[in-house]
Amino acid sequence: MVQQTLVLIKPDGLKKSLTGNVLTRLSETKLEIVAARIVQVSKKLAEEHYAMLKDKPFFDDLIKYIMGEYHKKKVMALVYWGEDAIAKVRQICGATNPEEADSVSIRGAYGRITTKGVYENVIHASTNPEESEREIKLWFEPDEIIVDLYPAKTVKTTCEKRVWA
Ligand code: UDP
Ligand code: MG
């Protein structure tokens, strides 16, 4: 089944200059990158992205982690698209806990557990089609993705925006 999945290279990955390594590993999947952007993650975006984990004891530290408070205030967000995209990307990421992850997986090779107990595991990847739809719509607007993944509509807006001076 052709699927799409959200990938985030988390702030520890960017701080440790792992972007190239991570993208090279992901290219083994032969999936296509159909969207990419560098994002400074707001508290709102962080809390929405991890809404399902809001009752976990590590939630506050997780929000600080994804916002870049421990590393660099940036995340690289990408959408990968192709046959079995979700499972293929998760496979290369490895298990959530970097100590349990296969040592040749991205998380096994580059992740660590902090003394506070947060898993700094370099990469996020969606786990199922419902999650990938929710997450892709959270991180990207329709026109930032080069294929039509979900139905979209055109609306007239009167928002102010910055343009090149
Ligand atoms: N996490 C953590 N401790 C835990 C479980 C999760 O620090 O016991 C962090 C970790 O960075 C993980 C993120 O919270 O990637 C989201 O957790 P989830 O269970 O969704 O794991 P994932 O889907 O990222 O493998
Ligand atoms: Mg998850």
XYZ file of C-alpha atoms and ligand atoms in Angstrom:
191
model
C 0.000 0.000 0.000
C 1.279 3.458 -0.917
C 1.536 5.517 2.259
C 2.986 8.751 3.560
C 4.765 9.239 6.860
C 6.015 12.208 8.847
C 9.694 12.211 9.781
C 11.234 14.718 12.177
C 14.963 15.003 12.687
C 14.819 16.142 16.290
C 16.978 18.937 17.805
C 19.652 16.491 19.064
C 20.072 15.202 15.498
C 20.572 18.724 14.167
C 22.878 19.749 17.016
C 25.037 16.664 16.456
C 25.227 17.281 12.666
C 23.447 14.019 11.949
C 21.124 15.348 9.236
C 23.189 13.932 6.376
C 23.631 10.551 8.054
C 19.927 10.269 8.837
C 18.849 11.221 5.301
C 21.371 8.747 3.852
C 20.007 5.961 6.046
C 16.439 6.850 5.042
C 17.377 6.767 1.348
C 17.837 2.985 1.753
C 14.033 2.809 1.784
C 13.878 4.128 -1.845
C 10.919 6.239 -0.707
C 10.384 9.698 -2.131
C 10.689 12.926 -0.131
C 7.615 14.970 -1.056
C 7.947 17.789 1.525
C 10.671 19.229 3.733
C 11.097 22.254 5.967
C 13.178 23.524 8.891
C 10.917 24.492 11.768
C 11.310 26.378 15.033
C 8.820 24.430 17.100
C 6.352 26.480 19.159
C 4.966 25.195 22.471
C 1.574 24.855 20.770
C 2.939 22.704 17.932
C 4.985 20.596 20.356
C 1.981 19.969 22.620
C -0.292 19.154 19.685
C 2.261 16.804 18.152
C 2.663 14.872 21.411
C -0.950 15.335 22.638
C -1.341 11.566 23.111
C 1.465 11.568 25.711
C 0.239 14.481 27.841
C -0.337 12.305 30.921
C 3.144 10.743 30.860
C 5.628 11.755 33.573
C 8.200 12.737 30.925
C 5.789 14.999 28.972
C 7.198 18.382 30.105
C 10.769 17.344 29.326
C 9.646 15.889 25.995
C 8.080 19.239 25.038
C 11.302 21.065 25.983
C 13.304 18.494 24.021
C 11.304 18.817 20.788
C 11.300 22.636 21.119
C 15.087 22.503 21.205
C 15.652 23.807 24.729
C 18.381 21.224 25.311
C 20.057 21.488 21.893
C 19.184 23.808 19.013
C 15.833 25.447 18.410
C 15.142 23.633 15.181
C 13.683 20.497 13.761
C 13.758 19.205 10.179
C 10.341 17.958 9.112
C 9.911 15.728 6.062
C 7.212 13.671 4.422
C 8.286 10.351 2.904
C 5.966 8.727 0.387
C 5.798 5.308 -1.245
C 5.051 1.615 -0.770
C 4.767 0.693 2.949
C 6.399 3.988 3.907
C 5.375 3.829 7.572
C 6.895 0.437 8.394
C 9.984 0.960 6.222
C 10.887 4.201 8.003
C 10.122 2.831 11.493
C 12.339 -0.170 10.757
C 15.371 2.027 10.022
C 14.599 4.251 13.057
C 14.680 1.347 15.513
C 12.951 1.010 18.885
C 11.840 4.073 20.881
C 14.311 3.333 23.686
C 17.785 3.838 22.161
C 19.262 1.225 24.519
C 16.837 -1.371 23.171
C 17.091 -0.265 19.539
C 19.069 -2.407 17.103
C 22.573 -0.958 17.136
C 22.599 -0.387 13.375
C 19.282 1.497 13.466
C 19.319 5.311 13.604
C 18.192 5.390 17.230
C 20.498 2.538 18.228
C 23.499 4.201 16.619
C 22.905 7.810 17.660
C 20.352 7.952 20.499
C 20.924 8.238 24.248
C 18.937 8.351 27.472
C 19.465 11.514 29.494
C 19.979 11.490 33.252
C 16.415 12.887 33.495
C 15.233 9.770 31.676
C 14.217 11.331 28.360
C 14.967 9.237 25.288
C 16.918 11.546 22.991
C 16.436 9.344 19.981
C 17.255 11.688 17.070
C 14.235 10.943 14.901
C 10.454 10.818 14.973
C 8.422 8.713 12.550
C 4.658 8.143 12.419
C 3.468 4.722 13.574
C 0.221 4.227 11.599
C -1.855 5.863 8.820
C -4.169 7.732 11.236
C -1.169 9.169 13.085
C 0.634 10.085 9.866
C -2.430 11.949 8.544
C -2.862 13.874 11.794
C 0.845 14.701 11.996
C 1.375 15.643 8.334
C -1.606 18.030 8.529
C -0.126 19.542 11.683
C 3.332 20.193 10.215
C 2.535 21.002 6.580
C 0.040 22.977 4.537
C -1.281 21.378 1.333
C 0.857 23.570 -0.945
C 4.062 22.635 0.887
C 3.708 19.018 -0.287
C 4.369 18.233 -3.951
C 1.734 15.493 -4.250
C -1.950 15.597 -3.241
C -2.028 13.359 -0.177
C -5.363 14.403 1.322
C -8.366 16.397 0.070
C -7.806 20.160 0.307
C -9.871 23.233 -0.486
C -9.097 26.779 -1.596
C -10.144 29.581 0.736
C -9.788 33.358 0.474
C -7.811 34.781 3.373
C -7.048 38.305 4.501
C -4.139 37.352 6.751
C -1.158 39.658 7.023
C 2.108 38.057 6.012
C 5.735 39.073 5.598
C 7.006 39.446 2.036
C 10.499 40.285 0.769
C 11.141 44.035 1.199
N 9.854 9.044 25.232
C 10.632 9.112 26.392
N 10.463 8.156 27.347
C 9.575 7.135 27.217
C 8.813 7.054 26.037
C 8.969 8.021 25.070
O 11.436 10.018 26.529
O 9.482 6.282 28.126
C 10.015 10.084 24.191
C 10.922 9.626 23.045
O 11.681 10.744 22.587
C 9.896 9.180 22.017
C 8.766 10.197 22.234
O 8.757 10.398 23.644
O 10.412 9.191 20.704
C 7.403 9.755 21.751
O 7.066 8.538 22.371
P 6.364 7.355 21.558
O 5.898 6.361 22.544
O 5.360 7.916 20.611
O 7.594 6.703 20.747
P 7.994 6.789 19.197
O 6.724 6.699 18.401
O 8.733 8.096 18.997
O 8.891 5.599 18.976
Mg 4.939 7.757 18.540
